[in-house]
Coordinates of C-alpha atoms in Angstrom, one line a residue:
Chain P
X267 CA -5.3 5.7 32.6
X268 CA -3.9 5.3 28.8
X269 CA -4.9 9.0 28.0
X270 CA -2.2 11.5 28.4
X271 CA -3.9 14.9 27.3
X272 CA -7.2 15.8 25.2
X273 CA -7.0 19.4 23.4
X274 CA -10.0 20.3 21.1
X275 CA -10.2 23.1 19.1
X276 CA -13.0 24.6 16.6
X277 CA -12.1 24.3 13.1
X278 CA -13.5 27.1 10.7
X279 CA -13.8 25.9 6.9
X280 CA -10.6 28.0 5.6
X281 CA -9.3 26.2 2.3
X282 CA -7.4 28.8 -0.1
X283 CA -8.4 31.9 2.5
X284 CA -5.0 34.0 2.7
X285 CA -5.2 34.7 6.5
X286 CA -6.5 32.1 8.3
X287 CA -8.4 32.6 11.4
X288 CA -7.2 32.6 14.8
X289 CA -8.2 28.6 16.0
X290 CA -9.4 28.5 19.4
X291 CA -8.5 26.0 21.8
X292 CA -9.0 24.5 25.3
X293 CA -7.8 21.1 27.3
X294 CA -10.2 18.8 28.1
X295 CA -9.7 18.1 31.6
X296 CA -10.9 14.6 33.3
X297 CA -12.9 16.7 35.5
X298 CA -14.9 16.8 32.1
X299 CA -17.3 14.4 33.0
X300 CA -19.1 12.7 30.1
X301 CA -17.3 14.5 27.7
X302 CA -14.0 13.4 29.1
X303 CA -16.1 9.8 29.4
X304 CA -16.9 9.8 25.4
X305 CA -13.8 10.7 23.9
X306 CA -12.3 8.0 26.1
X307 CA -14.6 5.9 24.5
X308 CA -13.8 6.5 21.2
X309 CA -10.2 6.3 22.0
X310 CA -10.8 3.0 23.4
X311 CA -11.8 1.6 20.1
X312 CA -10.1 3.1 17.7
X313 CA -8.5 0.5 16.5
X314 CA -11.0 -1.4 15.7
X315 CA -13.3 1.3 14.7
X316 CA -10.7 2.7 12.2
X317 CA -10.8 0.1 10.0
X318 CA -9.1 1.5 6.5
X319 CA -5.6 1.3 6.8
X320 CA -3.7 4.3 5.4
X321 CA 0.0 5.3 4.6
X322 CA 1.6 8.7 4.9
X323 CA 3.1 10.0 1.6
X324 CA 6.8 10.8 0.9
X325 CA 7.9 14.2 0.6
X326 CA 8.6 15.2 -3.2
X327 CA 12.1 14.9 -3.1
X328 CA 11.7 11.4 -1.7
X329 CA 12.8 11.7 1.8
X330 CA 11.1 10.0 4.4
X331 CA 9.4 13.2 5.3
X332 CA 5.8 13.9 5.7
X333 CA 4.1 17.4 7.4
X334 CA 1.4 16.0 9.2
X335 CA 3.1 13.3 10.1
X336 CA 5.3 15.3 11.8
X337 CA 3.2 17.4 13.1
X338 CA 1.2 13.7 14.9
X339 CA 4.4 13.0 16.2
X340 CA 5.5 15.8 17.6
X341 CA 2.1 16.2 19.5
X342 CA 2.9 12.4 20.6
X343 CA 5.9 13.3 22.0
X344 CA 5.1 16.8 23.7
X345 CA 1.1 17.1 23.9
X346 CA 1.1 20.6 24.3
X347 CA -2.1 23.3 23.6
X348 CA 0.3 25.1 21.0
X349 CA 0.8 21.8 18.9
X350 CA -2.4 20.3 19.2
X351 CA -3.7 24.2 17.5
X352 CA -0.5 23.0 14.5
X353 CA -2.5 20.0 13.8
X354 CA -6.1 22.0 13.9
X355 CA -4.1 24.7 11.4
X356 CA -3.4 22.3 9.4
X357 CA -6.7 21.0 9.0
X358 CA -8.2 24.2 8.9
X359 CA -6.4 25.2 5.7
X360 CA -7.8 22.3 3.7
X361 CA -11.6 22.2 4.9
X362 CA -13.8 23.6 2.4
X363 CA -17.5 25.1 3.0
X364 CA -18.6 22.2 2.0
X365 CA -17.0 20.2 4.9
X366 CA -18.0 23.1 7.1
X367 CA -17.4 24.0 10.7
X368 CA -15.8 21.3 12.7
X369 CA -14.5 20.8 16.3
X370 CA -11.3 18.6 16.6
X371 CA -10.4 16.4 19.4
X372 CA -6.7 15.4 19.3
X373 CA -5.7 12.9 21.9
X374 CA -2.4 11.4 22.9
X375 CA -2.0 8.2 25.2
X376 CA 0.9 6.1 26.3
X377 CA -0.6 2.5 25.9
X378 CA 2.4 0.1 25.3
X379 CA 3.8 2.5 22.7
X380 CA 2.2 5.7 22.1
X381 CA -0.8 6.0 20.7
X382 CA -2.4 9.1 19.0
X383 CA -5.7 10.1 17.9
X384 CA -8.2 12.5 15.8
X385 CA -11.5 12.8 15.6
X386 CA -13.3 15.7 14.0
X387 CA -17.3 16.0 14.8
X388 CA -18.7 18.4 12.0
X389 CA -21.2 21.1 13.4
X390 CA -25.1 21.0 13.6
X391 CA -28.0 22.6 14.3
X392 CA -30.5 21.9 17.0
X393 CA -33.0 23.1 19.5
X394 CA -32.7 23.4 23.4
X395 CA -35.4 23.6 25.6
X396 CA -34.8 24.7 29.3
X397 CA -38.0 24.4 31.8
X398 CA -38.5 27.2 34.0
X399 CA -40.4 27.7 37.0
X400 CA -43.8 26.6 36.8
X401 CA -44.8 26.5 33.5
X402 CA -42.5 28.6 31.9
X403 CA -40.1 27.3 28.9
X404 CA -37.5 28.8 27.4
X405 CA -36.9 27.1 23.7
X406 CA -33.1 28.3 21.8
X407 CA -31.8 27.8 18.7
X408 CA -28.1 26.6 18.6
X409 CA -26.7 27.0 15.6
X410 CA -22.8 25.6 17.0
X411 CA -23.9 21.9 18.1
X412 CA -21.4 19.4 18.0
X413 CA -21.6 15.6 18.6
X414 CA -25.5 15.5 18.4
X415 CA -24.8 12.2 16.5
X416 CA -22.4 11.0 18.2
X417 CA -22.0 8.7 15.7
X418 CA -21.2 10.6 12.9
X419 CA -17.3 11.6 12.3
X420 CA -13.8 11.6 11.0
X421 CA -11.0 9.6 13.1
X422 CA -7.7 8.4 12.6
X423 CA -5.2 6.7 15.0
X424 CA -1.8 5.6 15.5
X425 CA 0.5 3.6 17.8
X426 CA 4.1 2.9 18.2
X427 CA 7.1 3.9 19.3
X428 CA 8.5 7.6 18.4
X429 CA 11.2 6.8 15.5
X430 CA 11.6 7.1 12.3
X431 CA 10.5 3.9 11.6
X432 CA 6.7 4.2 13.1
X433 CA 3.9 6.2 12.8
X434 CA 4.1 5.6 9.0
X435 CA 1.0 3.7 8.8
X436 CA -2.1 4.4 10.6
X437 CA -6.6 4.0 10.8
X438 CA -8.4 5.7 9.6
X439 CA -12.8 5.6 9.1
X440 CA -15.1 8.3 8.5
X441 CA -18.8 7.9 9.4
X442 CA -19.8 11.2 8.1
X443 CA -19.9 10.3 4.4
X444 CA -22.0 8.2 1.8
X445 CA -19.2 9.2 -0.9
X446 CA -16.3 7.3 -1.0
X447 CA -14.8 9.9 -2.6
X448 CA -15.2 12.5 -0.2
X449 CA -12.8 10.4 2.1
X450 CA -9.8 10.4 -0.2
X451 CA -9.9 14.0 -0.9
X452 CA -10.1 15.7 2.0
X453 CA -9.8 13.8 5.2
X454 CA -6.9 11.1 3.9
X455 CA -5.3 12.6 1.0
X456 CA -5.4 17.1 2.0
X457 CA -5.4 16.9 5.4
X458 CA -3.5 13.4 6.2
X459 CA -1.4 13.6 3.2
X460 CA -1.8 10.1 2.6
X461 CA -3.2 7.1 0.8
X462 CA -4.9 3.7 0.8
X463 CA -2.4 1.2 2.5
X464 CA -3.2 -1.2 -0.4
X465 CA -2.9 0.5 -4.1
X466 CA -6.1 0.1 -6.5
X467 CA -4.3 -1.9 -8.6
X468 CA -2.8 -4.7 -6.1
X469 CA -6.1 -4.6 -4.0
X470 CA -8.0 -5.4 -7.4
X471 CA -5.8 -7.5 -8.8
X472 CA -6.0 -9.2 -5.4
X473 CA -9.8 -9.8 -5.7
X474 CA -9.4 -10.9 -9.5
X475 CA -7.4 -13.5 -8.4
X476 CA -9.3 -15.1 -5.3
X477 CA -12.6 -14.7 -7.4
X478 CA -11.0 -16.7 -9.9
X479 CA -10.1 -19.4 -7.6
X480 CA -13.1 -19.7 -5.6
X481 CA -14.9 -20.2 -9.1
X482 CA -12.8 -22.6 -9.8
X483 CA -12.7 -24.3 -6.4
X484 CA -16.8 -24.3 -6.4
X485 CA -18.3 -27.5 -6.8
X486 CA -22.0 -26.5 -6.8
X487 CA -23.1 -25.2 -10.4
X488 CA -25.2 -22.3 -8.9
X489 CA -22.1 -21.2 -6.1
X490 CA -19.9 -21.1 -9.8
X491 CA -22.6 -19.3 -11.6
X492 CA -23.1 -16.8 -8.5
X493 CA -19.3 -16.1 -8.9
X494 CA -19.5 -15.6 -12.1
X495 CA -21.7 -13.0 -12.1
X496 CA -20.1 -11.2 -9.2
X497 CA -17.4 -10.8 -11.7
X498 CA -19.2 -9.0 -14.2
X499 CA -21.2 -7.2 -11.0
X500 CA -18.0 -5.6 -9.2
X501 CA -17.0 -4.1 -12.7
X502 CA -19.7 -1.6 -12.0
X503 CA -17.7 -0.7 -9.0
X504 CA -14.9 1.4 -11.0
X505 CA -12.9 3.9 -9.0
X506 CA -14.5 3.5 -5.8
X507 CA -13.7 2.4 -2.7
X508 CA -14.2 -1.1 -1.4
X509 CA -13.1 -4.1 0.1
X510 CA -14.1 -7.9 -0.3
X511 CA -16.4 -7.5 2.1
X512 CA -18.0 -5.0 1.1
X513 CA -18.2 -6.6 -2.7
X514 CA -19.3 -9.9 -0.7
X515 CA -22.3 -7.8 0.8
X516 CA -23.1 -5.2 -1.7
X517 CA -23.7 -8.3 -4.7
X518 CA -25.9 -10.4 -1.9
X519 CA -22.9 -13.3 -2.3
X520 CA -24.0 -16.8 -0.3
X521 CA -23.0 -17.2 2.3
X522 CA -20.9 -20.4 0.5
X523 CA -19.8 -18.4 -1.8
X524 CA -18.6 -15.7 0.6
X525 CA -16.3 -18.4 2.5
X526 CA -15.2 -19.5 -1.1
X527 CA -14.1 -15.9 -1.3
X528 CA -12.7 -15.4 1.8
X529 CA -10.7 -18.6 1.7
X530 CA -8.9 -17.7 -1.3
X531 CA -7.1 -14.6 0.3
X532 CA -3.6 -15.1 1.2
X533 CA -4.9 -14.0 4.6
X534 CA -7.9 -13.5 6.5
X535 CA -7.5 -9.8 7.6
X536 CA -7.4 -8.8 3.9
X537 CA -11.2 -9.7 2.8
X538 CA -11.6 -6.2 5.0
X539 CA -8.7 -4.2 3.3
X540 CA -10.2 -1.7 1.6
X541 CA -8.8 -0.2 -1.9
X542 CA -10.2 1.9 -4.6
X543 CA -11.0 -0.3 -7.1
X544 CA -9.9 -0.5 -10.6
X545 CA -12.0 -2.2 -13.5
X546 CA -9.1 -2.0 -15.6
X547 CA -6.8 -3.7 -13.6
X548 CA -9.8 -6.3 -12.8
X549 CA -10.3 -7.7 -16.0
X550 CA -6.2 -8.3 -16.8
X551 CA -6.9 -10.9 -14.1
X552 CA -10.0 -12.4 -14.6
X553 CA -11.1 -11.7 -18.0
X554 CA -12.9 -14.4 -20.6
X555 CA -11.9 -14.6 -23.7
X556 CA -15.0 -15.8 -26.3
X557 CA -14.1 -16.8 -29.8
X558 CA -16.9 -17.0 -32.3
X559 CA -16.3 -19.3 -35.4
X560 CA -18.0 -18.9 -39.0
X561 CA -20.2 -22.3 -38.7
X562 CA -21.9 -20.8 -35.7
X563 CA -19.9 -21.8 -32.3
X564 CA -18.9 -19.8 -29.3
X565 CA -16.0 -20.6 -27.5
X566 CA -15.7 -19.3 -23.9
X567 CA -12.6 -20.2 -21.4
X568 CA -10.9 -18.0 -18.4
X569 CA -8.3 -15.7 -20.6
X570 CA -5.3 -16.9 -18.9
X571 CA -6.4 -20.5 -19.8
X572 CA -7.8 -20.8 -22.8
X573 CA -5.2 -22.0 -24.8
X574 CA -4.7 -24.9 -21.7
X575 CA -8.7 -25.9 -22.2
X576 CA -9.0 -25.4 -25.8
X577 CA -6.8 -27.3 -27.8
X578 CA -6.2 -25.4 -31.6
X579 CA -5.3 -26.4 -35.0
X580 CA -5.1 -24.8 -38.3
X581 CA -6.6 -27.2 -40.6
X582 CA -6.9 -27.2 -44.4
X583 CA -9.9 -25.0 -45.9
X584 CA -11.6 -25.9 -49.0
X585 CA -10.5 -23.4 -51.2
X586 CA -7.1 -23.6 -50.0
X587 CA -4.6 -25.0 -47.9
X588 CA -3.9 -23.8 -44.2
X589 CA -1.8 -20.3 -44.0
X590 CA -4.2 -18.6 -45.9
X591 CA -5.9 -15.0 -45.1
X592 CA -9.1 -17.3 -43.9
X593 CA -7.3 -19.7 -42.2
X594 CA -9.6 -22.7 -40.5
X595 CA -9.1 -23.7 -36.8
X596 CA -10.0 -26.5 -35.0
X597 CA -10.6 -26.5 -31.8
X598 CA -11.0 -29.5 -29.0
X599 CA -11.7 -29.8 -25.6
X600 CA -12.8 -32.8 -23.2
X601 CA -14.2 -32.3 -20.1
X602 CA -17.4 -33.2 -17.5
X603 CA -20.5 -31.4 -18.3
X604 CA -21.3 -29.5 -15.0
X605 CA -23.7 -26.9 -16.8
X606 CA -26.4 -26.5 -19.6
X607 CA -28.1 -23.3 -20.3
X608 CA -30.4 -21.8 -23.2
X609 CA -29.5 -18.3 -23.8
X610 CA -32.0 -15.3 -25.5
X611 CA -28.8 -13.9 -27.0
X612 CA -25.4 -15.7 -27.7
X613 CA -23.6 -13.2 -25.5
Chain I
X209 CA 23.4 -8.0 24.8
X210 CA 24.7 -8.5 21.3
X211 CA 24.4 -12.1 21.7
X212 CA 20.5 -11.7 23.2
X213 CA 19.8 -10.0 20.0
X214 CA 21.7 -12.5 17.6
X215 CA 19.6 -15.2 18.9
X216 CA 16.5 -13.1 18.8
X217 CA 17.1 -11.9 15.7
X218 CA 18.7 -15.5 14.2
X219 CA 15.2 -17.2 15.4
X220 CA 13.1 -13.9 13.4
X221 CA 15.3 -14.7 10.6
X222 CA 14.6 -18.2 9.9
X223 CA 10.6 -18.5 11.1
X224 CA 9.6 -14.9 9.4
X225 CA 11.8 -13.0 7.3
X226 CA 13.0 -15.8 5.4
X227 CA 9.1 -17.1 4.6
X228 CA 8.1 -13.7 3.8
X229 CA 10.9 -13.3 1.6
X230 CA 10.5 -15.9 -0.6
X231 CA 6.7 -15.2 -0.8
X232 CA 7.5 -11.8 -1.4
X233 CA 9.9 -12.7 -4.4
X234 CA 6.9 -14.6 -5.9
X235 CA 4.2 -11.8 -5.9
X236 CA 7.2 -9.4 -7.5
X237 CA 7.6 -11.9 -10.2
X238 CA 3.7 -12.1 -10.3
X239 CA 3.4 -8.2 -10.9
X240 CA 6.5 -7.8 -13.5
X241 CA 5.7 -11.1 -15.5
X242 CA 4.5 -9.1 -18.3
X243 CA 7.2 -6.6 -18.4
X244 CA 10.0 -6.9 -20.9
X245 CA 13.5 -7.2 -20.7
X246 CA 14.0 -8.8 -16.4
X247 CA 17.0 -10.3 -16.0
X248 CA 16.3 -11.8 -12.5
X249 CA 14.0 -10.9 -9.3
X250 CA 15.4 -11.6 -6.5
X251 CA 14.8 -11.1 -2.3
X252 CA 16.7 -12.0 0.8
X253 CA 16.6 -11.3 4.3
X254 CA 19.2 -9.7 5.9
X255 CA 21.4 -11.8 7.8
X256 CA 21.6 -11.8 11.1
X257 CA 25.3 -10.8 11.1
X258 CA 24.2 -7.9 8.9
X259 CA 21.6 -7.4 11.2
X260 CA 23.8 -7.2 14.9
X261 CA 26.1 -5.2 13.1
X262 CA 23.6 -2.6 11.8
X263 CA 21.6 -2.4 14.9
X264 CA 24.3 -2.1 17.5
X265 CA 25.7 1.4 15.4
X266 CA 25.9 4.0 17.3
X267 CA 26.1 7.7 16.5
X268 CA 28.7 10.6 17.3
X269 CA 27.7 11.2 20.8
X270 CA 27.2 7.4 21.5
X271 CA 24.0 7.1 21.5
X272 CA 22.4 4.1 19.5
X273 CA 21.8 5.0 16.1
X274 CA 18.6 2.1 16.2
X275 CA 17.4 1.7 19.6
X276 CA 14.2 0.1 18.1
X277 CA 16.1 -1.3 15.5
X278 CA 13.0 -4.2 14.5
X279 CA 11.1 -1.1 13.5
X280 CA 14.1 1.3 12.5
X281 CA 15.6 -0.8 10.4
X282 CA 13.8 -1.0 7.1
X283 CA 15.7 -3.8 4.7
X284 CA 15.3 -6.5 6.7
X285 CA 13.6 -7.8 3.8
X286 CA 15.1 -6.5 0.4
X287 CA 14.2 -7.0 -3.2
X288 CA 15.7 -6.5 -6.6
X289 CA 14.8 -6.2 -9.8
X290 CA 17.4 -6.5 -12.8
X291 CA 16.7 -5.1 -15.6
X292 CA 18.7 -4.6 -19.3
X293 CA 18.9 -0.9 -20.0
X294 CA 18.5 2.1 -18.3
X295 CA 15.0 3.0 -20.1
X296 CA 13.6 -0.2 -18.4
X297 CA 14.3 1.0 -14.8
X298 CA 11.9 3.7 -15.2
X299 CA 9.4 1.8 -16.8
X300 CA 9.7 -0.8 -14.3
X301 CA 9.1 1.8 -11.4
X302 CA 6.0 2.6 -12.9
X303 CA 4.6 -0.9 -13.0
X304 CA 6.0 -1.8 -9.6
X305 CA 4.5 1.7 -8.2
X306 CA 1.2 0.3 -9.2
X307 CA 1.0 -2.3 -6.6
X308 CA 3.3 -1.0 -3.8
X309 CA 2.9 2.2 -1.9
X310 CA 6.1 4.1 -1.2
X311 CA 7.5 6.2 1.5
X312 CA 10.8 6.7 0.5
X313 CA 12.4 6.8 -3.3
X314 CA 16.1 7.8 -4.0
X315 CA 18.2 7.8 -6.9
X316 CA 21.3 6.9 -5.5
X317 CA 24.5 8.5 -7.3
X318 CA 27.6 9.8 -6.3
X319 CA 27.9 13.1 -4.5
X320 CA 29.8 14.6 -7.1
X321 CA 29.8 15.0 -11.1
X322 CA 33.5 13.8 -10.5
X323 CA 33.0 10.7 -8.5
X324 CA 32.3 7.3 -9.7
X325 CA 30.5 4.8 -7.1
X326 CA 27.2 3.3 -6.7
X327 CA 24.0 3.8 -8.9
X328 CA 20.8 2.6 -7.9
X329 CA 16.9 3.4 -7.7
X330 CA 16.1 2.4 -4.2
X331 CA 12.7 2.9 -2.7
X332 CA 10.9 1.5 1.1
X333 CA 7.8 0.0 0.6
X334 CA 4.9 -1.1 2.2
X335 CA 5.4 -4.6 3.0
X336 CA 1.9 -6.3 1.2
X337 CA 0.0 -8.0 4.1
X338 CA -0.3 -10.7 1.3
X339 CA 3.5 -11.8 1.7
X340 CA 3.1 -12.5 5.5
X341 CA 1.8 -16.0 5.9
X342 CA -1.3 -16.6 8.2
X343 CA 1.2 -18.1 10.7
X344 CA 2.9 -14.9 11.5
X345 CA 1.1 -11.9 13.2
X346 CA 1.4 -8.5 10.7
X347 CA 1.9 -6.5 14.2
X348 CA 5.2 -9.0 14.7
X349 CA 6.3 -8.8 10.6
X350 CA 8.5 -5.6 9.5
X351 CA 6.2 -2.7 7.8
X352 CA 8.6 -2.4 4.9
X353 CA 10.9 -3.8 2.8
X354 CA 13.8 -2.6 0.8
X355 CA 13.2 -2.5 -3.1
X356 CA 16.0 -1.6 -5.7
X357 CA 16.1 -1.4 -9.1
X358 CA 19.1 -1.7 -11.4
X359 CA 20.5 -2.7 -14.9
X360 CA 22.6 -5.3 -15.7
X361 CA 25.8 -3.2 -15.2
X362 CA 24.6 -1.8 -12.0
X363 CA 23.8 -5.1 -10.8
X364 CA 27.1 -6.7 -11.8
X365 CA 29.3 -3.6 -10.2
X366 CA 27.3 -3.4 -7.0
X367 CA 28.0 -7.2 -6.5
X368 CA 31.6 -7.0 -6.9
X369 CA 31.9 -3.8 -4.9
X370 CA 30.0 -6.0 -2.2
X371 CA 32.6 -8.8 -2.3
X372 CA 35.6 -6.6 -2.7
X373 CA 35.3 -3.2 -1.2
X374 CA 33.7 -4.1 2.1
X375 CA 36.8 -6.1 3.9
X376 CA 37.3 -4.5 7.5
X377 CA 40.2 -7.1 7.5
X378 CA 41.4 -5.7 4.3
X379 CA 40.8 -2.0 3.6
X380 CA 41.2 -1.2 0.0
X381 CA 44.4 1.7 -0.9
X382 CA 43.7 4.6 -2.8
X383 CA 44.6 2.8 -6.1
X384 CA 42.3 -0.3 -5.2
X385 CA 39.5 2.4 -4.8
X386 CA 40.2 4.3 -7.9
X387 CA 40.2 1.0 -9.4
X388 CA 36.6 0.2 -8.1
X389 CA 35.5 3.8 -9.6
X390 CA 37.1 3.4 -12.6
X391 CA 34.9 0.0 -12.9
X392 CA 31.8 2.1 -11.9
X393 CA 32.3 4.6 -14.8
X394 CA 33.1 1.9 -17.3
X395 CA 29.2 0.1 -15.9
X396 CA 28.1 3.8 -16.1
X397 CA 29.1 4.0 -20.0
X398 CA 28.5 0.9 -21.1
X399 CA 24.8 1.6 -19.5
X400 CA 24.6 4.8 -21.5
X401 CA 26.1 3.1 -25.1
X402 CA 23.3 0.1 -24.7
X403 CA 20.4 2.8 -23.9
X404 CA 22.0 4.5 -27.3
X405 CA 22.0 1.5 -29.0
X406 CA 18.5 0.5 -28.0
X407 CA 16.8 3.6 -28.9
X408 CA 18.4 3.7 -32.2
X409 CA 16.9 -0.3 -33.0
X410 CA 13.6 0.9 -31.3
X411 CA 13.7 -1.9 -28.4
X412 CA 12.9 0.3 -25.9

């Protein structure tokens, strides 16, 4: 059996409170049952349930040192009641009321290499109903229910050995939350101390790029056109947090167009790395640049190729010669016709 | 056992460090084209002498220093970025930090106000899954890689001090080291007189 030891502990929302409660603690033993049966589950899958990969901070001088970090590893290493409650402190001191109560499961396994575990369930509220003798009932309210959804909650895992080296990088997911935002403050960034593997900027850039590519790899007019307007779509996405995928799915891409995507990654495991994405950082990568000329034309090319489709020459005005204030251009291009359209507006 | 890991480590060298490397050095160039005043980008793998002879260190009481040294070991891949003056390494950090996510950064200067030695701005990344080609499985490829950043002079003097000062044949005397310092602070000032220079022609 991979599992080494379960502890779980209740978590009381204590962010900013001076003394922080006592946390109370127990082992779950295998004796649990179901219990012992679910979180088992969960453990099982973890890797492929936590599917946003995240990376521990430095410590402000720069060291390769990082609190919860070592607070995961030393649980890891000695899975003890005392420093399972050190991780559940920990989190206690950054969940707000808003987050609320929360019972913590913290699991160590020796798989391969070690392999460590949260998951946080928040509380709920809900009704139990016990039949008596007869026709007697007895109906409760239970104001501490935990795992009524058993689908709703915060995880994280790690593997590897116990060195310096490992347990940098870990999973993390969190099926609580509709807010993307909500993730990065308080489950990955105050309590986890750490970030998005992939930076806003490269994972943006990233998508700027393959979008790019697949438009220009498209052969069909409409898969182009569908591309197109992806790109001006996923601006609308500014500072949250997203994936390929998720861009694929959310803008109702073809299913052509979503292998066009997908293709143009450097590799197939990042059309599902998330990152928090960055309009600005976008449109340095895959912005159009439209030049509008005094007898009426609009000239629109990719930015980084205009001056390679467009060919430009100052040519003599007729009040004056070229080098003027008003100078005149000329511009040329050659090229198939692959698409027509009538527009309301010019933009 | 030394040889066991040369020829594990020779075969890692050439099929995966050496690809990522050079695909590596490409996205770096990608992400700085725009920034002024790069001398040069450059990555390498470590080699595997480098390599046997880091991993098989051992520490005071005898113990291995790396006894996972494919995961301890962090520069199997390195990278660096040459820049002109002094002002640019900061403002090439920035850009860089943009598209890698640290867990380590250290200025690197000599212990004391009185010594003269190596200067550097050295940080461990996260090795982008976009550098390790479809090939190769990421749980097989290293996590990190070793990025520094240095001027011209810091460049030029680590270089030297690489090809001179690290001889176990030849150990330098204490002249031969003073000598090597007094190259370091002359790198050091001549750093400091460009930044001068620079700020008073507003190029940087």
């Amino acid at each position: 059996m991979p599992i080494t030891r379960i502890h779980s502990f209740l978590v009381l929302p204590s962010r900013s409170e001076q003394e922080q409660p006592e946390i109370g603690g127990t082992q779950v033993a295998r004796t649990a049952g179901k219990l012992f049966g679910m979180i088992s589950k969960l453990y099982d899958n973890a890797l492929q349930d936590c599917d946003i990969d995240i990376t521990f901070h430095h410590a402000e001088d720069g060291t390769q040192v990082n609190p919860c970090r070592t607070l995961f590893m030393q649980y890891a290493r000695s899975p003890t009641i005392e420093n399972g409650r050190a991780i559940a402190a920990r989190l206690q001191a950054v969940t707000t009321h808003r987050s609320g109560l929360g019972l913590l499961f913290v699991v160590a396994g020796d798989e391969a290499a070690k392999r460590f575990m949260l998951s946080r369930f928040p509380a709920d509220e809900g009704v139990v109903a016990e039949r008596g003798a007869g026709r007697q009932l007895t109906v409760q309210f239970l104001e501490q229910v935990f795992m009524k959804n058993a689908h709703a909650y915060k995880s994280v895992v790690y593997a590897g050995p116990l060195n310096q080296g490992s347990f940098w990088s870990g999973k993390a997911v969190d099926k609580q939350i509709n807010s993307s935002k909500e993730l990065s403050n308080y489950w990955i960034s105050d309590f986890l101390a750490s970030d998005l593997s992939t930076t806003g900027a490269a994972g943006s850039k990233r998508l700027a790029v393959a979008l790019r590519s697949a438009m220009r790899k498209a052969d069909d007019v409409e898969v182009k056109a569908e591309l197109l307007s992806a790109v001006q779509l996923v601006r609308g996405e500014n500072g949250r947090t997203t994936s390929a995928a998720q861009v694929a799915e959310r803008l109702n891409l073809s299913e052509t167009a979503t292998d066009l995507l997908r293709n143009e990654l450097p590799r197939p495991e990042l059309f599902d790395e998330r990152f928090r994405f960055s309009r600005e950082e976008f449109d340095q990568h895959v912005a159009f640049r439209s030049v509008e000329l005094s007898n009426g034309a609009i000239l629109t090319a990719e930015n980084s190729r205009f001056d390679e489709v467009f060919e430009q020459r100052e040519v003599a005005d007729r009040r004056g010669v070229a080098g003027t204030t008003r100078t005149r251009m000329r511009f040329s291009t050659e090229g198939e016709v692959v698409n027509e359209q009538l527009r309301k507006t010019a933009r | 056992m030394m040889e066991k890991l040369l020829a594990d480590y020779t075969v890692r060298y050439e099929t995966m460090l050496q690809p990522i490397a050079a695909m590596l050095e490409d996205l770096i160039m990608d992400h700085v084209r725009s920034a002024k005043r790069i001398d040069r980008v450059s990555t390498r793998a470590k080699s595997p002498e480098r390599f046997v002879a880091k991993a098989t260190k051992v520490n005071d009481d005898g113990t291995p220093r790396y006894p996972d040294p494919y995961v301890q070991i962090q520069d199997q891949i390195g990278a660096r970025v040459t820049v002109y003056y002094l002002p640019d390494v900061d403002s090439l950090s920035g850009l860089l930090l943009k598209y890698f996510r640290p867990i380590e950064e250290q200025l690197i200067v000599p212990d004391s106000e009185w010594e003269f030695g190596y200067f550097g701005l050295h940080y461990v990344l996260v090795l982008p899954k976009d550098v390790v080609p479809p090939s190769i499985k990421l749980e097989d490829a290293p996590r990190f890689f070793e990025l520094q950043i240095k001027t011209l002079f810091q460049h030029a003097w680590s270089e030297a001090n690489h090809d001179l000062g690290y001889k176990p044949e030849n150990p330098l005397d204490s002249n031969q080291k003073r000598l090597l310092a007094y190259t370091s602070a002359q790198a050091w000032g001549a750093d400091r007189e460009f930044e001068q220079l620079a700020r008073e022609l507003h190029v940087v």
